[in-house]
Amino acid sequence: MILSTSTLPKIGDRITGNSTPPDDGAIREWLGPEAYGQWTELRTWIDASYPEVFAPDWLYGGKNRGWSLRFKKTRALTTLVPEYRRFSAIVVMGRAEREKFEERRYAWRPQLVGAYDDAKTYIDGKWLTLPISSKDALQDVTELLAMKRPPLSSRLQ
């Protein structure tokens, strides 16, 4: 179910078996304990920050891109890409989000600014693919998502 090839997986390989979306057990096994903990932490943060807003949707991007988990209502908040022993978050930043990012440019971690500067800008925005490999990287993503769409709890105060 995990790989469609017979080779051993390498760090960063994606889940490419297209018969069914991966279940929680497959994700846990594929990511490993540390990355799975961060995956769960980010999913929990999204659920708590945007209660009953998003119904995560598994997407199959073909044998090269594999499976990804998109959080979208009318516009996508983020897409999580499970990779072997890690995962990435894709955050698309439109014009308004890029302006907000630039206003805080020197408050962000240098690694995030570098990823932002390196990301290609398309007609629908700047696509950042951010590997989550530390608490700092996880914090970067939650701050970007909160900037992009303020959590419901902060709007109620």
XYZ file of N, CA, C and O in Angstrom, residues 10-15 22 24 26-46 58 65 67-71 78-91 128-142 145:
264
model
N 13.231 6.001 0.946
C 14.261 6.946 1.353
C 13.581 8.139 2.020
O 12.419 8.428 1.752
N 14.315 8.847 2.865
C 13.778 10.033 3.523
C 13.187 10.956 2.462
O 13.830 11.264 1.458
N 11.955 11.366 2.681
C 11.282 12.273 1.752
C 10.419 11.596 0.705
O 9.659 12.264 0.016
N 10.520 10.249 0.566
C 9.640 9.558 -0.373
C 8.196 9.753 0.050
O 7.888 9.846 1.240
N 7.321 9.783 -0.931
C 5.898 9.988 -0.663
C 5.123 8.686 -0.725
O 5.584 7.702 -1.306
N 3.939 8.701 -0.147
C 3.047 7.549 -0.207
C 2.384 7.581 -1.574
O 1.650 8.513 -1.892
N -4.257 6.735 2.553
C -3.637 6.085 3.713
C -4.479 6.315 4.963
O -5.066 7.385 5.143
N -4.737 6.216 9.358
C -3.892 6.774 10.411
C -2.721 5.857 10.752
O -1.606 6.322 10.987
N -1.154 3.749 8.734
C -0.156 3.839 7.659
C 0.634 5.133 7.766
O 1.854 5.145 7.558
N -0.049 6.225 8.097
C 0.643 7.518 8.263
C 1.646 7.424 9.413
O 2.797 7.847 9.290
N 1.226 6.868 10.538
C 2.097 6.740 11.708
C 3.340 5.924 11.358
O 4.460 6.302 11.689
N 3.133 4.799 10.675
C 4.262 3.940 10.295
C 5.198 4.643 9.314
O 6.413 4.558 9.415
N 4.640 5.341 8.331
C 5.424 5.988 7.286
C 6.236 7.158 7.841
O 7.411 7.321 7.525
N 5.596 7.975 8.694
C 6.275 9.156 9.221
C 7.298 8.821 10.297
O 8.311 9.508 10.431
N 7.026 7.812 11.090
C 7.874 7.526 12.242
C 7.382 8.322 13.436
O 6.598 9.269 13.296
N 7.850 7.974 14.640
C 7.288 8.564 15.863
C 7.439 10.082 15.973
O 6.492 10.770 16.346
N 8.601 10.609 15.663
C 8.812 12.056 15.833
C 7.967 12.866 14.848
O 7.237 13.783 15.242
N 8.040 12.533 13.583
C 7.272 13.273 12.579
C 5.773 13.068 12.783
O 4.985 13.997 12.599
N 5.377 11.857 13.195
C 3.954 11.614 13.433
C 3.449 12.479 14.590
O 2.329 13.001 14.545
N 4.273 12.663 15.613
C 3.902 13.549 16.726
C 3.676 14.974 16.239
O 2.713 15.644 16.658
N 4.542 15.463 15.356
C 4.383 16.809 14.807
C 3.167 16.883 13.882
O 2.440 17.879 13.880
N 2.936 15.837 13.089
C 1.757 15.743 12.213
C 0.484 15.866 13.059
O -0.410 16.646 12.747
N 0.440 15.083 14.149
C -0.725 15.093 15.038
C -0.883 16.450 15.715
O -1.997 16.963 15.831
N 0.226 17.027 16.135
C 0.175 18.343 16.790
C -0.383 19.407 15.843
O -1.224 20.226 16.236
N 0.054 19.407 14.594
C -0.442 20.389 13.636
C -1.917 20.155 13.329
O -2.709 21.102 13.289
N -2.309 18.916 13.133
C -3.728 18.613 12.875
C -4.586 19.022 14.060
O -5.676 19.575 13.894
N -4.111 18.774 15.278
C -4.848 19.164 16.481
C -4.966 20.679 16.562
O -6.032 21.215 16.898
N -3.888 21.390 16.237
C -3.921 22.858 16.253
C -4.946 23.380 15.243
O -5.716 24.291 15.547
N -4.965 22.812 14.048
C -5.930 23.246 13.029
C -7.357 22.994 13.518
O -8.216 23.883 13.430
N -8.320 13.880 1.409
C -7.152 13.235 0.818
C -7.187 13.410 -0.701
O -8.208 13.171 -1.332
N 3.714 12.536 -7.121
C 3.349 13.394 -5.988
C 2.705 12.627 -4.836
O 2.757 13.067 -3.702
N 0.060 10.941 -2.142
C -1.083 11.410 -1.359
C -0.758 12.668 -0.573
O 0.364 12.844 -0.108
N -1.764 13.531 -0.424
C -1.648 14.725 0.416
C -3.001 14.981 1.069
O -4.043 14.549 0.567
N -2.984 15.662 2.191
C -4.194 15.939 2.966
C -4.450 17.441 2.946
O -3.694 18.211 3.523
N -5.535 17.832 2.263
C -5.842 19.257 2.076
C -6.899 19.707 3.082
O -7.890 19.036 3.315
N -6.656 20.897 3.645
C -7.606 21.567 4.529
C -8.128 22.777 3.767
O -7.402 23.746 3.553
N -4.137 24.927 4.038
C -2.846 24.258 3.881
C -3.080 22.854 3.342
O -4.198 22.339 3.387
N -2.032 22.263 2.840
C -2.037 20.867 2.428
C -0.836 20.204 3.087
O 0.286 20.733 3.013
N -1.075 19.083 3.750
C -0.005 18.340 4.409
C 0.398 17.167 3.525
O -0.464 16.439 3.027
N 1.694 17.019 3.350
C 2.222 15.970 2.482
C 3.049 15.003 3.335
O 4.148 15.356 3.777
N 2.520 13.798 3.584
C 3.304 12.824 4.341
C 4.445 12.282 3.486
O 4.236 11.861 2.352
N 5.637 12.343 4.037
C 6.835 11.840 3.369
C 7.507 10.850 4.311
O 7.249 10.877 5.511
N 8.349 10.013 3.798
C 8.991 9.005 4.638
C 9.850 9.687 5.707
O 10.779 10.417 5.398
N 9.453 9.475 6.969
C 10.136 9.986 8.167
C 10.064 11.502 8.342
O 10.794 12.079 9.140
N 9.171 12.158 7.587
C 8.939 13.593 7.757
C 7.655 13.946 7.019
O 7.040 13.093 6.396
N 7.253 15.218 7.098
C 6.149 15.698 6.277
C 6.367 17.168 5.988
O 7.189 17.832 6.624
N 5.663 17.652 4.993
C 5.743 19.061 4.610
C 4.349 19.669 4.640
O 3.354 18.966 4.458
N 4.313 20.970 4.864
C 3.066 21.728 4.774
C 3.205 22.670 3.589
O 4.216 23.368 3.456
N 2.192 22.670 2.736
C 2.165 23.603 1.611
C 1.233 24.745 1.998
O 0.081 24.516 2.377
N 1.750 25.965 1.918
C 0.966 27.154 2.231
C 1.031 28.061 1.008
O 2.115 28.468 0.588
N 4.623 27.998 -0.866
C 5.692 27.602 0.044
C 5.494 26.140 0.431
O 4.411 25.761 0.888
N 6.512 25.339 0.239
C 6.520 23.961 0.723
C 7.511 23.925 1.870
O 8.715 24.119 1.669
N 6.985 23.727 3.078
C 7.790 23.850 4.291
C 7.924 22.496 4.981
O 6.950 21.981 5.536
N 9.134 21.910 4.950
C 9.342 20.650 5.664
C 9.226 20.886 7.171
O 9.766 21.865 7.688
N 8.508 20.018 7.845
C 8.346 20.125 9.295
C 9.302 19.125 9.930
O 9.068 17.919 9.891
N 10.392 19.639 10.477
C 11.402 18.759 11.051
C 11.825 19.210 12.444
O 12.759 18.675 13.005
N 11.127 20.220 12.991
C 11.470 20.713 14.322
C 10.280 21.477 14.895
O 9.340 21.823 14.168
N 10.339 21.739 16.185
C 9.299 22.555 16.834
C 9.274 23.959 16.215
O 8.205 24.545 16.059
N 10.446 24.494 15.874
C 10.498 25.826 15.270
C 9.791 25.851 13.920
O 9.057 26.791 13.609
N 10.007 24.828 13.110
C 9.352 24.766 11.802
C 7.840 24.633 11.970
O 7.066 25.255 11.235
N 7.417 23.848 12.960
C 5.992 23.699 13.245
C 5.401 25.042 13.677
O 4.322 25.438 13.228
N 6.119 25.771 14.509
C 5.680 27.100 14.955
C 5.577 28.064 13.775
O 4.629 28.840 13.677
N 6.542 28.009 12.855
C 6.482 28.857 11.654
C 5.180 28.620 10.888
O 4.513 29.568 10.473
N 4.839 27.359 10.709
C 3.644 27.024 9.933
C 2.387 27.495 10.648
O 1.500 28.088 10.028
N 2.283 27.265 11.954
C 1.078 27.709 12.661
C 0.960 29.231 12.627
O -0.137 29.761 12.475
N -0.226 30.175 9.109
C -1.645 29.862 8.936
C -2.522 30.843 9.699
O -3.563 31.280 9.194
